[in-house]
Amino acid sequence: MRATANLAQMSEILDAVRAGASSEALASTPMPERSRAVFVRRDEQEMFAGMASKDKDPRRSLHVDEVPLPELAPDEVFLAVMASSINFNSVWTSIFEPLSTFGFLDRLGKESYWGRRHALDYHVIGSDAAGVIIRAGSAVRNWKVGDEVTVHCNYVDDQDPSGHDDSMLAGNQRIWGFETNFGGLADICVVKANQLMPKPTHLTWEEAAVNALCNSTAYRMLVSRHGAPVTQGDKVLIWGASGGIGSFAVQHVLNSGGTPIGVVSSEDKVETLYELGCQHVINRREKGYRFWSDDHTQDESEWRRLGKDIRALVGDDPDIVFEHPGRATMGASVFVAKRGGTIVTCAATSGYMIEYDNRHLWMKLKTIKGSHFSNYREAWAANQTIIDAKVVPPLSAVFPLVDTAEAAYEVHHNRHEGKIAILCAAPSEGLGITNPELRARVGEQRLTIFRRHDKG
Ligand code: NAP
């Protein structure tokens, strides 16, 4: 376990938030001009040029220091961030892969007066947050100073008609804290009001901060009609089933009456999944699958071996494959999916130039479905699953903001389980629970599955 105390920023308004000050008191407490934040620097975006991904070290590129706060747009709030989390996009930003994120900021900077604020020589990152609103812009209607919230990362201009049916289809859709500046890994961040959602009352700040990005992504992939919705009896193969998105995917499949088959790479992770309720787990390291015999050649007999292992566990081929490792596994995923089945993918951690045998796709009438984060409705529905305790946060470890780079290093090297939270303005862990009765009903045992199993 990591440190529990946080070297928090000195600030009158953050102290007031920590002391539980009223909405009126917070509104009349002056805002600081600067906030402590985690950022990458434009003048360092070439620092890893020519290096292999695994050697690019977030501990060299992620900095923690105070940066100026921008002017607040009418539809935004300043949020005192009690906790945030590491997402894989924090890793991508920190190693400047597949692109430096400064290109995203520059593009946003050209769009509008308010967009111009984002194109800076530092990029404050972070796509999750739980905290307290400390200022609300003049156009914010449904939220007020003092509200306790979580944040989803869908950043959309709702004046663009292309997003009216499904905001993920908006031409200017962005991921907050990845494709925008002023993200959640800070003591104070800037959030559009339409990203705000109620904080689950039975959770601590750090438990509340790890869900929105990964849970909403898994929800769209496996529950929403925009993905490959699971129905009762479906078998679902889930790669990385104890990782960030995978641990939510397992819970959504169980809630939908499906049967998850989790793939992980250690016995500890197998045990975590059993406790989560996933009865069928494959340890890919123990099995030693070699889907690629060299950099250019895949081995169909190894795909077949995985297929047999799945059948041995659940008696059938998977109706749905939850895919995100990408190049390493896509050939196998397409092969093992059931006739007529769907491979739903949102990522390519091991490489995005994918190869699979198309004969297995068309002859067996399979579908590959692309998915990305979630629209507002899906993000709210996913948040409701947390509020209702139908889904528990897979929080495995908590790091203080000053050690964000260490946490990103852990995720980059797949040394974590579930999600790592970052303590920002919260002075210590365990704070923020306002509904202890619901917490008692859910039970500490269930809420701490990943923390008890984490060996970090
Ligand atoms: P994570 O916490 O690191 O989990 C990923 C899991 O994938 C790991 O636990 C690992 O599990 C497994 N894995 C990694 N490399 C693998 C390989 N070569 N073969 C098989 N399994 C492998 O990351 P995450 O938060 O779940 O994110 C996963 C990916 O999705 C990242 O690329 C991320 O950027 C992307 N993502 C996309 C969206 C979106 O909206 N499009 C949203 C969230 C995440 P084992 O080692 O235990 O097998």
XYZ file of C-alpha atoms and ligand atoms in Angstrom:
504
model
C 0.000 0.000 0.000
C 1.093 3.536 -0.686
C 1.224 6.632 1.475
C -2.080 7.731 2.952
C -1.259 11.368 3.684
C -1.163 13.995 0.985
C 1.188 16.955 0.751
C -1.725 19.199 -0.095
C -1.526 22.691 -1.522
C -1.888 25.579 0.933
C -4.929 27.574 -0.115
C -7.691 29.318 1.756
C -10.436 27.920 -0.467
C -9.073 24.365 -0.445
C -8.852 24.554 3.353
C -12.468 25.705 3.401
C -13.489 22.749 1.198
C -11.582 20.353 3.470
C -13.369 21.859 6.485
C -16.765 21.266 4.826
C -17.589 24.978 4.456
C -21.069 25.944 3.266
C -21.867 26.905 -0.295
C -22.107 30.587 0.760
C -18.775 30.471 2.612
C -17.042 28.862 -0.357
C -18.513 31.405 -2.760
C -17.112 34.273 -0.708
C -13.651 32.739 -0.196
C -11.157 34.130 -2.704
C -9.908 31.936 -5.524
C -6.163 31.402 -5.784
C -4.498 32.428 -9.025
C -2.568 29.179 -9.332
C -3.088 25.502 -8.665
C -0.795 22.543 -8.152
C -1.091 20.285 -11.182
C 0.494 17.423 -13.124
C 1.650 18.348 -16.624
C 3.882 17.522 -19.579
C 5.921 20.237 -21.291
C 5.894 21.210 -24.950
C 9.687 21.684 -24.971
C 10.072 18.042 -23.888
C 7.763 16.413 -26.430
C 10.721 14.998 -28.391
C 12.565 13.719 -25.301
C 11.854 10.036 -26.045
C 12.399 10.174 -29.810
C 13.766 6.899 -31.138
C 13.213 4.956 -27.905
C 11.119 1.802 -27.544
C 7.756 2.413 -25.813
C 8.680 0.341 -22.797
C 11.753 2.507 -22.156
C 9.861 5.798 -22.246
C 9.575 6.703 -18.582
C 6.644 8.829 -17.313
C 8.797 9.705 -14.294
C 10.920 11.868 -16.608
C 8.107 13.611 -18.445
C 5.377 14.176 -15.813
C 5.966 17.242 -13.637
C 4.112 18.490 -10.555
C 4.156 22.206 -9.888
C 1.872 25.207 -9.574
C 0.438 26.599 -12.805
C -1.849 29.606 -13.429
C -5.617 29.008 -13.460
C -7.341 30.224 -16.638
C -10.327 32.541 -16.932
C -13.544 30.538 -16.410
C -15.926 30.238 -19.400
C -19.650 30.810 -18.711
C -20.490 27.088 -19.070
C -17.656 25.831 -16.831
C -16.909 25.299 -13.164
C -13.750 25.308 -11.107
C -13.626 22.067 -9.168
C -11.585 21.444 -6.033
C -10.331 17.974 -6.986
C -10.312 15.746 -3.928
C -9.098 12.751 -5.948
C -8.384 11.769 -9.523
C -7.106 8.612 -11.198
C -4.528 7.285 -13.614
C -5.962 6.274 -16.942
C -4.024 4.700 -19.744
C -4.376 7.999 -21.613
C -2.207 9.576 -18.864
C 0.432 7.041 -19.907
C -0.026 7.812 -23.613
C 0.375 11.554 -22.910
C 3.442 11.024 -20.732
C 5.277 8.995 -23.394
C 4.024 11.234 -26.242
C 2.479 8.232 -28.039
C 0.994 7.702 -30.513
C 1.123 11.524 -30.847
C 2.167 14.419 -28.669
C -1.018 15.834 -27.114
C 0.142 19.396 -27.844
C -1.242 18.935 -31.368
C -4.718 18.381 -29.827
C -4.363 21.523 -27.711
C -3.245 23.619 -30.675
C -6.237 22.468 -32.722
C -8.622 23.312 -29.875
C -6.834 26.648 -29.546
C -7.845 27.575 -33.096
C -11.554 26.839 -32.582
C -12.811 29.648 -30.395
C -12.036 32.401 -27.918
C -12.360 29.965 -25.009
C -10.521 27.234 -26.868
C -7.496 29.518 -27.151
C -6.825 29.148 -23.405
C -5.882 25.484 -23.949
C -2.988 25.953 -26.371
C -0.241 26.399 -23.798
C 3.328 25.184 -23.448
C 2.260 22.820 -20.661
C -0.574 20.298 -20.680
C -2.343 19.626 -17.375
C -3.585 16.066 -17.761
C -6.109 13.788 -16.064
C -9.501 12.496 -17.274
C -11.190 11.580 -13.984
C -12.046 13.633 -10.908
C -14.221 13.662 -7.812
C -14.515 16.887 -5.872
C -16.395 20.011 -4.817
C -17.512 22.868 -7.074
C -15.877 26.105 -5.918
C -16.960 28.459 -8.725
C -19.659 28.179 -11.383
C -19.767 30.215 -14.614
C -22.723 32.493 -15.346
C -24.376 29.979 -17.730
C -24.246 27.014 -15.306
C -27.781 26.152 -14.261
C -28.072 22.731 -12.621
C -25.038 22.860 -10.346
C -23.861 25.242 -7.653
C -20.846 25.986 -5.509
C -20.500 23.351 -2.794
C -21.964 20.448 -4.824
C -20.054 17.175 -4.560
C -19.569 15.655 -7.995
C -17.721 13.246 -10.223
C -16.673 14.167 -13.744
C -16.989 12.301 -17.021
C -14.511 13.142 -19.737
C -16.759 13.655 -22.783
C -15.919 17.196 -23.895
C -18.336 18.304 -26.611
C -19.569 21.583 -28.004
C -23.331 20.991 -28.034
C -23.801 23.715 -30.672
C -22.351 21.281 -33.230
C -25.366 19.454 -34.758
C -23.289 16.378 -35.626
C -23.471 15.351 -31.974
C -27.172 15.818 -31.386
C -28.129 12.139 -31.658
C -25.039 10.665 -30.027
C -22.500 13.113 -28.630
C -19.679 10.646 -29.362
C -20.393 11.278 -33.049
C -19.782 15.019 -32.724
C -17.065 16.218 -35.070
C -15.452 18.177 -32.237
C -15.745 15.472 -29.553
C -12.708 15.385 -27.257
C -11.521 13.582 -24.160
C -11.103 16.063 -21.313
C -7.614 16.116 -19.808
C -6.196 14.293 -22.836
C -7.329 16.372 -25.804
C -7.994 19.431 -23.611
C -5.959 21.244 -20.988
C -6.774 21.844 -17.263
C -7.505 18.150 -16.514
C -8.217 16.377 -13.254
C -4.718 15.611 -11.964
C -4.583 18.889 -10.048
C -5.896 20.500 -6.875
C -8.222 22.674 -8.966
C -9.417 21.777 -12.455
C -11.720 23.289 -15.078
C -14.766 21.279 -16.164
C -17.692 21.956 -18.482
C -20.947 21.835 -16.493
C -22.277 19.122 -18.819
C -19.489 16.780 -17.643
C -20.668 16.873 -14.014
C -22.482 13.978 -12.358
C -23.535 13.374 -8.745
C -20.883 11.785 -6.530
C -21.883 8.348 -5.194
C -22.562 9.056 -1.529
C -21.320 5.749 -0.103
C -17.832 6.100 -1.551
C -14.681 7.839 -0.387
C -13.210 10.515 -2.637
C -10.595 8.121 -3.968
C -13.162 5.382 -4.648
C -15.436 7.888 -6.405
C -12.629 9.179 -8.623
C -11.661 5.962 -10.408
C -14.880 5.070 -12.203
C -16.160 7.562 -14.747
C -13.766 7.030 -17.644
C -13.380 3.256 -17.550
C -16.874 2.387 -16.349
C -18.561 4.556 -18.992
C -16.335 3.043 -21.698
C -17.198 -0.519 -20.667
C -20.877 0.447 -20.356
C -21.064 1.689 -23.962
C -19.232 -1.405 -25.203
C -21.325 -3.997 -23.372
C -24.619 -2.437 -22.231
C -25.541 0.365 -24.630
C -27.180 -0.248 -28.019
C -24.207 1.610 -29.498
C -21.875 -1.231 -28.533
C -22.450 -4.988 -28.359
C -25.108 -5.199 -25.641
C -24.982 -8.393 -23.599
C -28.148 -10.400 -23.139
C -28.858 -13.212 -20.708
C -26.831 -16.297 -21.424
C -24.226 -14.557 -23.580
C -20.636 -15.699 -23.126
C -18.213 -12.769 -23.178
C -14.455 -13.081 -23.476
C -12.807 -10.169 -21.646
C -9.132 -9.437 -22.212
C -7.374 -7.707 -19.307
C -10.331 -8.592 -17.101
C -8.797 -7.237 -13.882
C -7.492 -4.041 -15.543
C -9.128 -0.616 -15.763
C -11.878 -1.207 -18.319
C -11.881 -5.007 -17.921
C -12.855 -4.941 -14.243
C -15.938 -2.880 -15.117
C -16.674 -5.085 -18.133
C -16.811 -8.164 -15.887
C -19.344 -6.471 -13.616
C -21.553 -5.309 -16.497
C -21.619 -8.799 -18.028
C -22.600 -10.317 -14.680
C -25.294 -7.664 -14.160
C -26.711 -8.400 -17.636
C -27.023 -12.122 -16.952
C -24.091 -13.064 -19.169
C -21.103 -15.258 -18.434
C -17.727 -13.492 -18.411
C -14.592 -15.408 -19.310
C -11.767 -13.275 -17.964
C -8.225 -13.376 -19.331
C -5.438 -12.164 -17.019
C -1.721 -12.731 -16.531
C -1.197 -13.797 -12.911
C -2.652 -16.015 -10.209
C -3.306 -12.968 -7.992
C -5.484 -11.533 -10.734
C -7.285 -14.867 -11.117
C -8.150 -14.722 -7.413
C -9.345 -11.107 -7.709
C -11.736 -12.103 -10.489
C -13.097 -15.082 -8.578
C -13.927 -12.768 -5.679
C -15.573 -10.308 -8.088
C -17.869 -13.126 -9.229
C -16.187 -14.119 -12.490
C -16.138 -17.910 -12.335
C -14.228 -18.596 -15.542
C -10.717 -17.198 -15.763
C -7.798 -17.967 -18.052
C -4.259 -17.148 -16.929
C -2.670 -16.266 -20.289
C 0.839 -16.367 -18.825
C 0.356 -19.887 -17.462
C -1.109 -20.988 -20.809
C 1.791 -19.403 -22.695
C -0.182 -18.541 -25.828
C 2.037 -17.458 -28.722
C -0.409 -15.925 -31.173
C 2.518 -14.361 -33.055
C 5.355 -16.735 -33.937
C 7.402 -13.721 -35.076
C 6.726 -10.008 -35.712
C 4.984 -10.752 -39.013
C 3.405 -14.185 -38.617
C 0.463 -15.359 -36.572
C -0.084 -18.969 -35.571
C -3.652 -20.186 -36.113
C -3.033 -23.277 -33.983
C -2.516 -20.970 -31.005
C -5.809 -19.176 -31.712
C -7.415 -22.636 -31.859
C -5.852 -23.571 -28.499
C -7.411 -20.479 -26.891
C -10.762 -21.386 -28.469
C -10.557 -24.887 -27.004
C -9.707 -23.495 -23.563
C -12.767 -21.245 -23.707
C -15.013 -24.141 -24.771
C -13.601 -26.276 -21.971
C -14.647 -23.614 -19.478
C -18.096 -22.567 -20.752
C -19.002 -25.152 -23.381
C -19.290 -22.707 -26.276
C -17.586 -19.942 -28.257
C -17.928 -16.357 -26.991
C -20.858 -14.360 -28.360
C -18.875 -11.195 -27.671
C -15.164 -10.475 -27.349
C -14.201 -7.387 -25.315
C -11.073 -6.334 -27.184
C -8.481 -3.647 -26.402
C -4.927 -5.127 -26.383
C -5.015 -4.736 -30.189
C -2.278 -6.167 -32.369
C -1.251 -8.856 -29.866
C -4.732 -10.380 -29.592
C -7.012 -9.217 -32.412
C -6.276 -12.194 -34.679
C -7.196 -14.542 -31.842
C -10.255 -12.464 -30.890
C -11.694 -12.614 -34.417
C -10.991 -16.347 -34.602
C -12.536 -17.388 -31.262
C -15.709 -15.261 -31.522
C -18.817 -17.349 -32.164
C -20.405 -17.584 -35.595
C -22.423 -14.348 -35.861
C -20.629 -12.934 -32.829
C -19.195 -9.476 -32.211
C -15.716 -8.247 -31.382
C -16.130 -4.868 -29.710
C -12.937 -2.833 -29.516
C -11.973 0.502 -27.980
C -8.185 0.440 -28.049
C -4.937 -1.113 -29.172
C -2.484 -1.045 -26.286
C 0.011 -3.370 -27.996
C -0.239 -1.762 -31.448
C -2.959 -0.312 -33.662
C -1.931 -1.787 -37.024
C -4.115 -4.856 -36.691
C -3.978 -8.169 -38.584
C -6.636 -10.860 -38.564
C -7.763 -13.540 -41.000
C -10.724 -11.974 -42.766
C -12.049 -15.389 -43.861
C -13.008 -16.119 -40.277
C -14.875 -12.828 -40.137
C -16.938 -13.033 -43.326
C -17.510 -16.801 -43.572
C -18.768 -16.873 -39.987
C -20.691 -13.607 -40.245
C -18.880 -11.904 -37.400
C -18.811 -8.147 -36.722
C -16.039 -5.892 -35.500
C -17.545 -2.936 -33.677
C -15.552 0.190 -32.809
C -16.357 2.020 -29.597
C -14.986 5.062 -27.806
C -15.802 6.413 -24.325
C -19.540 7.167 -23.992
C -22.121 9.828 -24.692
C -23.718 11.840 -21.868
C -26.633 9.454 -21.413
C -24.331 6.454 -21.210
C -21.982 8.231 -18.784
C -24.923 9.063 -16.506
C -26.285 5.513 -16.746
C -22.847 4.145 -15.904
C -22.570 6.558 -12.958
C -25.968 5.329 -11.768
C -24.616 1.774 -11.613
C -22.009 3.070 -9.158
C -24.532 5.156 -7.180
C -26.771 2.087 -6.878
C -23.739 -0.048 -5.884
C -24.506 -2.432 -8.744
C -20.888 -1.858 -9.769
C -18.051 -1.424 -7.273
C -14.929 0.675 -7.829
C -11.903 -1.503 -8.652
C -9.622 0.719 -6.560
C -6.345 -1.084 -5.891
C -3.961 1.644 -4.685
C -3.786 5.333 -3.793
C -0.847 7.614 -4.539
C -0.456 11.279 -3.537
C -0.452 13.833 -6.364
C 3.297 14.357 -6.025
C 3.811 10.672 -6.918
C 1.546 10.649 -9.994
C 4.469 9.802 -12.265
C 5.255 6.697 -10.180
C 1.625 5.619 -10.496
C 1.703 6.171 -14.267
C 4.895 4.089 -14.425
C 3.083 1.225 -12.638
C 0.247 1.320 -15.175
C 2.630 1.652 -18.131
C 4.361 -1.553 -17.017
C 1.151 -3.448 -16.196
C 2.146 -3.738 -12.521
C -1.255 -2.727 -11.187
C -4.728 -4.197 -10.900
C -7.983 -2.325 -11.472
C -7.512 1.386 -10.969
C -4.993 3.593 -9.156
C -6.421 6.722 -7.506
C -4.491 9.935 -6.980
C -5.147 11.956 -3.845
C -5.237 15.634 -4.841
C -6.780 18.205 -2.466
C -8.085 15.569 -0.035
C -5.750 15.571 2.983
C -5.993 11.818 3.542
C -7.749 8.681 2.395
C -11.120 7.510 3.691
C -12.940 10.876 3.520
C -16.045 11.887 1.605
C -18.565 9.203 2.668
C -21.945 10.845 3.332
C -24.126 7.713 3.289
C -22.521 5.245 5.699
C -25.743 3.191 5.860
C -25.578 2.366 2.150
C -21.864 1.662 2.495
C -22.588 -0.800 5.297
C -25.215 -2.508 3.127
C -22.756 -2.906 0.236
C -20.064 -4.055 2.680
C -16.385 -3.206 3.074
C -15.490 -6.666 1.816
C -16.983 -6.022 -1.611
C -15.759 -2.434 -1.804
C -12.156 -3.420 -1.124
C -11.706 -6.497 -3.346
C -8.967 -4.925 -5.462
C -7.149 -3.286 -2.539
C -6.950 -6.556 -0.670
C -5.632 -8.399 -3.697
C -3.187 -5.724 -4.892
C 0.372 -6.836 -4.225
C 1.951 -3.497 -5.149
P -5.019 -1.331 -17.933
O -5.575 -1.002 -16.589
O -3.551 -1.274 -18.129
O -5.553 -2.777 -18.303
C -5.242 -3.363 -19.520
C -5.120 -4.852 -19.349
O -4.857 -5.403 -20.640
C -3.974 -5.252 -18.467
O -4.447 -5.447 -17.155
C -3.467 -6.556 -19.102
O -4.051 -7.647 -18.394
C -4.090 -6.570 -20.499
N -3.044 -6.564 -21.525
C -2.080 -5.647 -21.720
N -1.317 -6.007 -22.747
C -1.806 -7.186 -23.213
C -1.435 -8.067 -24.258
N -0.380 -7.811 -25.039
N -2.167 -9.190 -24.439
C -3.217 -9.469 -23.653
N -3.619 -8.655 -22.642
C -2.916 -7.539 -22.441
O -5.635 -0.368 -19.018
P -7.154 0.043 -19.238
O -7.455 1.267 -18.472
O -8.010 -1.152 -19.031
O -7.111 0.445 -20.765
C -6.858 -0.551 -21.740
C -6.731 0.109 -23.101
O -7.967 0.728 -23.427
C -5.674 1.225 -23.163
O -5.030 1.176 -24.415
C -6.499 2.500 -23.035
O -5.864 3.612 -23.625
C -7.761 2.084 -23.763
N -8.960 2.808 -23.367
C -9.734 3.344 -24.359
C -10.864 4.019 -24.023
C -11.702 4.643 -25.079
O -12.624 5.380 -24.778
N -11.458 4.396 -26.351
C -11.240 4.161 -22.685
C -10.456 3.550 -21.717
C -9.313 2.869 -22.069
P -3.254 -9.003 -18.049
O -1.771 -8.709 -18.121
O -3.716 -9.340 -16.679
O -3.714 -9.990 -19.078
